[in-house]
CSV table of C-alpha atoms in Angstrom, one decimal:
chain,number,residue,atom,x,y,z
A,1,MET,CA,36.4,77.7,100.3
A,2,GLY,CA,39.3,78.1,103.1
A,3,GLY,CA,38.0,81.3,104.8
A,4,LEU,CA,38.9,84.2,102.4
A,5,SER,CA,36.7,85.7,99.9
A,6,LEU,CA,36.6,88.2,97.3
A,7,ASN,CA,34.0,90.6,96.0
A,8,PHE,CA,33.9,92.8,92.7
A,9,LEU,CA,31.2,95.3,93.5
A,10,PRO,CA,30.1,98.7,92.3
A,11,VAL,CA,31.5,101.2,94.6
A,12,GLU,CA,28.1,101.9,96.1
A,13,VAL,CA,27.2,98.4,97.4
A,14,PRO,CA,29.5,98.5,100.4
A,15,GLY,CA,28.0,101.4,101.8
A,16,GLN,CA,24.7,99.8,101.6
A,17,MET,CA,25.8,96.8,103.8
A,18,PRO,CA,25.1,96.2,107.4
A,19,ALA,CA,27.8,96.4,110.1
A,20,GLN,CA,28.1,92.6,110.1
A,21,TRP,CA,29.2,92.5,106.7
A,22,TRP,CA,32.1,95.1,107.5
A,23,ASP,CA,33.1,93.0,110.5
A,24,GLU,CA,34.7,90.5,108.1
A,25,VAL,CA,36.2,92.8,105.6
A,26,LEU,CA,40.1,92.6,105.5
A,27,GLY,CA,40.7,95.6,102.9
A,28,VAL,CA,39.2,97.2,99.8
A,29,ALA,CA,40.9,98.5,96.7
A,30,VAL,CA,38.9,101.1,94.8
A,31,TYR,CA,39.3,101.6,91.1
A,32,GLY,CA,38.3,104.6,89.1
A,33,GLY,CA,37.4,107.0,92.0
A,34,ALA,CA,37.5,107.6,95.9
A,35,SER,CA,35.9,105.5,98.4
A,36,PRO,CA,32.7,107.0,99.4
A,37,THR,CA,32.3,109.0,102.8
A,38,GLY,CA,30.6,106.7,105.5
A,39,TRP,CA,32.7,103.7,105.1
A,40,PRO,CA,34.2,102.1,108.6
A,41,GLN,CA,37.6,104.2,109.3
A,42,TYR,CA,39.1,100.9,110.4
A,43,VAL,CA,39.0,99.2,107.2
A,44,PRO,CA,42.1,99.7,105.1
A,45,SER,CA,41.3,100.9,101.6
A,46,VAL,CA,43.4,102.2,98.8
A,47,GLN,CA,42.2,104.5,95.8
A,48,LEU,CA,43.5,103.8,92.3
A,49,ALA,CA,43.3,106.0,89.1
A,50,MET,CA,42.5,102.8,87.0
A,51,PRO,CA,38.8,103.1,85.6
A,52,PRO,CA,36.7,100.1,85.0
A,53,LEU,CA,36.2,99.3,81.3
A,54,ALA,CA,32.9,97.5,82.0
A,55,GLY,CA,30.1,97.6,84.4
A,56,ALA,CA,30.3,100.1,87.3
A,57,SER,CA,32.4,103.4,86.5
A,58,VAL,CA,33.8,102.8,90.0
A,59,ALA,CA,34.4,99.4,91.2
A,60,CYS,CA,35.6,97.8,94.4
A,61,GLU,CA,37.9,94.8,95.0
A,62,VAL,CA,36.9,93.5,98.5
A,63,TRP,CA,38.8,90.8,100.5
A,64,ARG,CA,37.2,89.5,103.3
A,65,ALA,CA,37.7,86.6,106.0
A,66,HIS,CA,36.4,85.2,109.0
A,67,GLY,CA,36.9,87.0,112.3
A,68,PRO,CA,37.5,88.2,114.7
A,69,LEU,CA,39.7,90.7,113.0
A,70,ILE,CA,42.2,93.2,114.5
A,71,ASP,CA,43.2,96.6,112.8
A,72,GLY,CA,46.0,99.1,113.2
A,73,THR,CA,48.6,101.1,111.5
A,74,LEU,CA,52.6,100.6,111.5
A,75,GLY,CA,54.9,102.4,109.4
A,76,GLY,CA,52.1,104.1,107.5
A,77,ILE,CA,50.8,100.7,106.4
A,78,ARG,CA,47.1,100.3,107.4
A,79,TYR,CA,46.2,96.8,108.2
A,80,ARG,CA,43.6,94.2,109.1
A,81,ARG,CA,44.2,90.8,110.0
A,82,ASN,CA,42.9,87.6,111.6
A,83,GLU,CA,44.9,84.5,113.1
A,84,SER,CA,45.6,83.6,109.5
A,85,VAL,CA,46.0,86.2,107.3
A,86,ILE,CA,46.7,89.9,106.9
A,87,PHE,CA,45.7,92.7,104.4
A,88,GLY,CA,47.5,95.9,104.3
A,89,CYS,CA,47.7,98.8,102.0
A,90,ILE,CA,50.0,102.0,101.7
A,91,GLU,CA,50.4,105.1,99.4
A,92,LEU,CA,53.4,107.1,99.3
A,93,SER,CA,54.1,110.4,97.3
A,94,GLU,CA,57.5,110.2,95.5
A,95,GLY,CA,57.9,114.0,96.4
A,96,GLU,CA,58.4,113.0,99.9
A,97,PHE,CA,61.8,111.6,98.9
A,98,ALA,CA,62.8,114.1,96.4
A,99,GLY,CA,66.5,115.0,97.0
A,100,GLN,CA,67.1,112.4,99.5
A,101,ASP,CA,70.1,110.1,98.9
A,102,ALA,CA,70.6,111.5,95.5
A,103,ALA,CA,74.2,110.4,95.3
A,104,GLU,CA,72.8,106.7,96.0
A,105,SER,CA,69.9,107.0,93.5
A,106,PRO,CA,68.8,110.1,91.4
A,107,SER,CA,65.2,108.6,91.5
A,108,GLY,CA,62.6,109.6,93.9
A,109,LEU,CA,60.7,106.4,92.6
A,110,HIS,CA,63.4,104.2,93.5
A,111,ARG,CA,63.6,105.6,97.3
A,112,ALA,CA,59.7,105.6,97.8
A,113,THR,CA,59.6,101.8,96.6
A,114,ARG,CA,62.4,100.9,98.9
A,115,SER,CA,60.7,102.6,101.6
A,116,ILE,CA,57.4,100.9,101.3
A,117,TYR,CA,59.0,97.4,100.8
A,118,GLU,CA,61.0,98.0,104.1
A,119,ARG,CA,57.8,99.0,105.9
A,120,LEU,CA,55.8,95.9,104.6
A,121,PHE,CA,58.7,93.6,105.8
A,122,MET,CA,58.9,95.5,109.2
A,123,LEU,CA,55.3,95.0,109.7
A,124,LEU,CA,55.4,91.4,108.5
A,125,ASP,CA,58.1,90.5,111.0
A,126,GLU,CA,56.5,92.5,113.8
A,127,MET,CA,53.0,90.8,113.3
A,128,ARG,CA,54.7,87.5,112.5
A,129,TYR,CA,53.1,87.0,108.9
A,130,PRO,CA,56.2,85.9,107.1
A,131,GLY,CA,54.6,84.4,104.2
A,132,LEU,CA,54.0,87.2,101.8
A,133,LEU,CA,51.2,85.9,99.4
A,134,ARG,CA,50.4,88.3,97.0
A,135,VAL,CA,51.4,92.0,96.2
A,136,TRP,CA,49.6,94.6,93.9
A,137,ASN,CA,52.0,97.5,93.0
A,138,TYR,CA,50.5,100.5,91.2
A,139,LEU,CA,52.7,103.5,90.0
A,140,PRO,CA,52.1,106.7,87.6
A,141,ASP,CA,53.9,106.8,84.3
A,142,ILE,CA,55.3,103.2,84.7
A,143,ASN,CA,56.8,103.2,81.1
A,144,LEU,CA,58.1,106.8,81.1
A,145,GLU,CA,61.9,107.6,80.8
A,146,ALA,CA,62.9,109.8,83.8
A,147,ASP,CA,65.9,110.4,86.1
A,148,GLY,CA,68.2,108.5,83.5
A,149,SER,CA,66.1,105.3,83.1
A,150,GLU,CA,62.6,103.8,82.7
A,151,ARG,CA,60.3,104.1,85.9
A,152,TYR,CA,59.5,100.3,86.0
A,153,TRP,CA,63.4,99.8,86.2
A,154,GLN,CA,63.5,102.3,89.1
A,155,PHE,CA,60.6,100.4,90.7
A,156,ASN,CA,62.3,97.1,90.2
A,157,ALA,CA,65.5,98.5,91.8
A,158,GLY,CA,63.9,100.0,94.9
A,159,ARG,CA,61.9,96.8,95.2
A,160,GLN,CA,65.0,94.4,95.1
A,161,ASP,CA,67.1,96.8,97.3
A,162,ALA,CA,64.3,96.2,100.1
A,163,PHE,CA,64.3,92.7,99.6
A,164,ILE,CA,68.1,92.4,100.0
A,165,GLN,CA,68.1,94.8,103.0
A,166,CYS,CA,65.4,92.9,105.0
A,167,GLY,CA,67.2,89.7,104.6
A,168,ARG,CA,64.5,88.2,101.9
A,169,THR,CA,65.5,86.2,99.0
A,170,THR,CA,65.1,87.9,95.6
A,171,GLY,CA,64.7,84.6,93.7
A,172,GLY,CA,63.0,81.3,94.2
A,173,ASN,CA,60.3,81.3,96.6
A,174,VAL,CA,59.4,84.9,96.1
A,175,PRO,CA,55.7,86.2,96.2
A,176,ALA,CA,53.2,86.4,93.3
A,177,ALA,CA,52.8,90.0,92.2
A,178,CYS,CA,52.0,92.7,89.7
A,179,ALA,CA,53.1,96.0,88.7
A,180,LEU,CA,50.9,98.3,86.7
A,181,GLY,CA,50.8,101.9,85.6
A,182,SER,CA,48.0,104.2,87.0
A,183,ALA,CA,47.0,107.5,85.4
A,184,THR,CA,47.8,109.6,88.5
A,185,GLY,CA,48.6,109.5,92.0
A,186,PRO,CA,51.3,108.0,94.4
A,187,VAL,CA,52.9,105.0,94.4
A,188,ALA,CA,50.6,102.5,96.0
A,189,LEU,CA,50.8,98.9,97.2
A,190,TYR,CA,48.5,96.4,98.9
A,191,PHE,CA,49.0,92.8,99.9
A,192,ILE,CA,47.9,89.7,101.5
A,193,ALA,CA,50.4,87.6,104.0
A,194,ALA,CA,50.1,84.4,105.8
A,195,ARG,CA,51.6,82.6,108.8
A,196,GLU,CA,53.6,80.4,106.6
A,197,ALA,CA,55.4,81.0,103.2
A,198,PRO,CA,53.6,80.2,100.2
A,199,LEU,CA,55.1,77.9,97.4
A,200,ALA,CA,56.3,79.6,94.5
A,201,ILE,CA,55.1,78.5,91.0
A,202,GLU,CA,56.8,79.2,87.8
A,203,ASN,CA,55.8,78.7,84.3
A,204,PRO,CA,57.7,76.5,82.0
A,205,ARG,CA,57.0,78.5,78.9
A,206,GLN,CA,58.6,81.3,80.4
A,207,ILE,CA,62.2,82.3,82.0
A,208,SER,CA,61.5,83.3,85.5
A,209,ALA,CA,61.3,87.0,86.0
A,210,TYR,CA,64.0,87.3,88.6
A,211,HIS,CA,66.3,85.7,85.7
A,212,TYR,CA,65.5,88.1,83.0
A,213,PRO,CA,68.3,89.5,81.2
A,214,GLU,CA,69.7,92.9,81.5
A,215,ARG,CA,67.8,94.2,78.3
A,216,TYR,CA,64.9,94.5,80.8
A,217,GLY,CA,66.5,96.6,83.1
A,218,PRO,CA,69.8,96.3,85.3
A,219,ARG,CA,67.9,94.9,88.2
A,220,SER,CA,65.2,92.1,87.7
A,221,PRO,CA,61.9,91.9,88.9
A,222,THR,CA,61.5,90.1,92.3
A,223,PHE,CA,58.1,88.0,91.9
A,224,ALA,CA,56.9,84.6,91.1
A,225,ARG,CA,54.5,83.4,88.3
A,226,ALA,CA,52.3,82.4,90.9
A,227,GLY,CA,52.0,81.3,95.0
A,228,LEU,CA,50.3,78.4,96.3
A,229,SER,CA,49.3,78.4,99.9
A,230,ARG,CA,47.1,76.8,102.4
A,231,PRO,CA,46.4,79.6,105.1
A,232,HIS,CA,42.9,78.0,106.1
A,233,GLY,CA,43.7,74.3,105.2
A,234,SER,CA,42.7,74.3,101.5
A,235,PRO,CA,44.6,75.5,98.5
A,236,LEU,CA,44.8,79.2,97.8
A,237,LEU,CA,46.4,80.2,94.2
A,238,PHE,CA,47.4,83.8,93.3
A,239,VAL,CA,48.5,84.0,89.8
A,240,SER,CA,50.7,87.0,89.1
A,241,GLY,CA,50.3,89.6,86.4
A,242,THR,CA,50.7,87.5,83.2
A,243,ALA,CA,51.1,88.8,79.8
A,244,SER,CA,52.2,87.8,76.3
A,245,ILE,CA,55.8,86.7,77.0
A,246,VAL,CA,57.3,83.5,76.1
A,247,GLY,CA,61.0,82.8,77.3
A,248,HIS,CA,61.6,86.4,78.1
A,249,GLU,CA,60.5,88.1,75.0
A,250,THR,CA,57.0,89.8,74.1
A,251,ARG,CA,55.1,88.0,71.4
A,252,HIS,CA,52.4,89.5,69.0
A,253,HIS,CA,53.5,93.2,68.8
A,254,GLY,CA,50.6,95.2,68.2
A,255,ASP,CA,47.9,92.5,68.2
A,256,ALA,CA,45.7,92.9,71.5
A,257,ILE,CA,43.7,89.7,70.5
A,258,ALA,CA,46.7,87.6,70.3
A,259,GLN,CA,48.2,88.9,73.4
A,260,THR,CA,45.2,88.3,75.2
A,261,VAL,CA,45.2,84.6,73.9
A,262,GLU,CA,49.0,84.1,74.7
A,263,SER,CA,48.5,85.6,78.2
A,264,LEU,CA,45.7,82.9,79.0
A,265,ARG,CA,48.0,80.2,77.6
A,266,ASN,CA,50.5,81.1,80.0
A,267,ILE,CA,48.0,81.0,82.9
A,268,GLU,CA,46.9,77.5,81.9
A,269,ALA,CA,50.6,76.7,82.0
A,270,VAL,CA,50.9,77.9,85.6
A,271,LEU,CA,47.9,76.0,86.4
A,272,ALA,CA,49.4,72.7,85.2
A,273,GLU,CA,52.6,73.4,87.1
A,274,ALA,CA,50.5,74.0,90.2
A,275,ARG,CA,48.7,70.8,89.7
A,276,ARG,CA,52.0,69.1,89.5
A,277,HIS,CA,53.3,70.4,92.6
A,278,SER,CA,50.3,69.5,94.7
A,279,VAL,CA,47.4,67.1,93.7
A,280,ASP,CA,44.6,69.1,95.5
A,281,ALA,CA,45.4,72.3,93.5
A,282,ARG,CA,43.2,71.2,90.6
A,283,PHE,CA,42.4,74.5,89.3
A,284,GLY,CA,41.3,75.2,85.7
A,285,LEU,CA,40.6,78.5,83.9
A,286,GLN,CA,37.0,78.1,84.8
A,287,ASP,CA,37.8,78.2,88.7
A,288,LEU,CA,39.6,81.6,88.6
A,289,ALA,CA,38.8,85.2,89.5
A,290,TYR,CA,40.4,87.7,87.0
A,291,LYS,CA,41.4,91.0,86.6
A,292,VAL,CA,42.5,92.0,83.0
A,293,TYR,CA,44.4,95.2,82.5
A,294,VAL,CA,44.1,96.9,79.1
A,295,ARG,CA,46.4,99.6,77.7
A,296,ASN,CA,44.4,101.2,75.2
A,297,PRO,CA,40.7,101.5,76.0
A,298,ASP,CA,39.5,101.4,72.4
A,299,GLU,CA,40.6,98.0,72.2
A,300,PHE,CA,38.8,96.6,75.4
A,301,GLU,CA,35.8,95.0,73.2
A,302,VAL,CA,38.1,93.0,71.1
A,303,VAL,CA,40.3,92.0,74.1
A,304,GLN,CA,37.0,91.0,76.2
A,305,SER,CA,35.9,88.9,73.2
A,306,ALA,CA,38.9,87.2,72.8
A,307,PHE,CA,39.2,86.6,76.6
A,308,GLU,CA,35.6,85.3,76.8
A,309,ALA,CA,36.1,83.1,73.7
A,310,HIS,CA,39.4,81.4,74.9
A,311,LEU,CA,37.8,81.0,78.4
A,312,ALA,CA,34.4,79.5,77.1
A,313,CYS,CA,32.7,79.7,80.5
A,314,ASP,CA,31.2,82.3,82.8
A,315,ALA,CA,33.9,83.7,85.3
A,316,PRO,CA,34.1,87.0,87.3
A,317,VAL,CA,36.3,89.4,85.4
A,318,LEU,CA,37.0,92.8,86.3
A,319,TYR,CA,38.3,95.0,83.3
A,320,LEU,CA,40.7,98.0,84.0
A,321,GLN,CA,42.6,100.6,82.0
A,322,ALA,CA,46.2,100.4,82.9
A,323,ASP,CA,49.3,100.8,81.2
A,324,VAL,CA,51.4,97.4,81.4
A,325,CYS,CA,55.1,97.3,82.7
A,326,ARG,CA,56.6,96.7,79.0
A,327,SER,CA,55.6,99.5,76.4
A,328,ASP,CA,55.1,96.6,73.9
A,329,LEU,CA,52.4,94.8,76.0
A,330,LEU,CA,48.8,95.7,75.6
A,331,VAL,CA,47.2,93.3,78.0
A,332,GLU,CA,47.9,91.9,81.4
A,333,VAL,CA,45.7,89.1,82.9
A,334,GLU,CA,45.9,88.1,86.9
A,335,ALA,CA,44.0,85.6,88.6
A,336,SER,CA,43.3,83.9,91.9
A,337,ALA,CA,41.4,80.7,93.1
A,338,GLY,CA,40.7,78.6,96.3
A,339,HIS,CA,38.4,81.2,97.7
A,340,GLU,CA,34.8,82.3,97.6
A,341,VAL,CA,33.8,85.0,94.9
A,342,GLU,CA,31.0,87.4,94.6
A,343,TYR,CA,30.6,89.3,91.3
A,344,ALA,CA,27.8,91.9,90.9
A,345,LEU,CA,29.6,94.4,88.3
């Protein structure tokens, strides 16, 4: 399965693992709480205030790869890598950027996001992993109006500024990504990159996010609907955060069940497009590992039922409570395939 693996585990489990298991851990995202003491300090980890809605009260997303692995820190990004892929994470407080360059941007979030991405690109250039495969972005109060605009718009502006400043394209072959709202905490990012650039996959049912009209913000989001790569020879697919959007418009306002089904229809369209681009990327819904973000916890059970009914198979799924990037979106679904999966929640 290409040498990369994903584990969804209760937070207690990694601490019970032998040292040999940690030797192949690239990095960890912890949802709903903090990393326990006793974890190896050389493993990058990020804590996110997004509680799981089923299973363990605190859950881990663990990415592993065959070694030998090399770890380090550059520009505040903690990373771990092998010859093919690199995992990294960073958390920055917006308060560090308060009052800086206020004439250019009144938003500390804008400046923090730009700094994070500039550091990310510096690391990838320095370590020679130019192929940014997947980025996970989390920030508090994503839908809040502050400093003259919505915070998600400020995030998009900061991200795009960094892409431009670092000589990266802002449309076409851009990475898969998501941006969700956490309950509290700093701006947090983690990523996986490779030696070669992925193939960006778009969804024929949707306008590419980087072509959204200005009604969704003065600066468009910089991500592809999915990314297809082969860092270890076999196809690896990352599906970006996917919601109930057709064209560029939100569908099924106020209906979490219908939004869940529409999100999965969009993922099916992305999978079909991946197959069209590559004959060996024959992934179906049953082949994916999922994270499902639910805005309102009291709607979790109906979302779960709709998700499982449409999927019609067992699949590893981590359900999380989070705010979605548009206030009228109730559900967002992301997925990946082409790697081994262990699910024990």
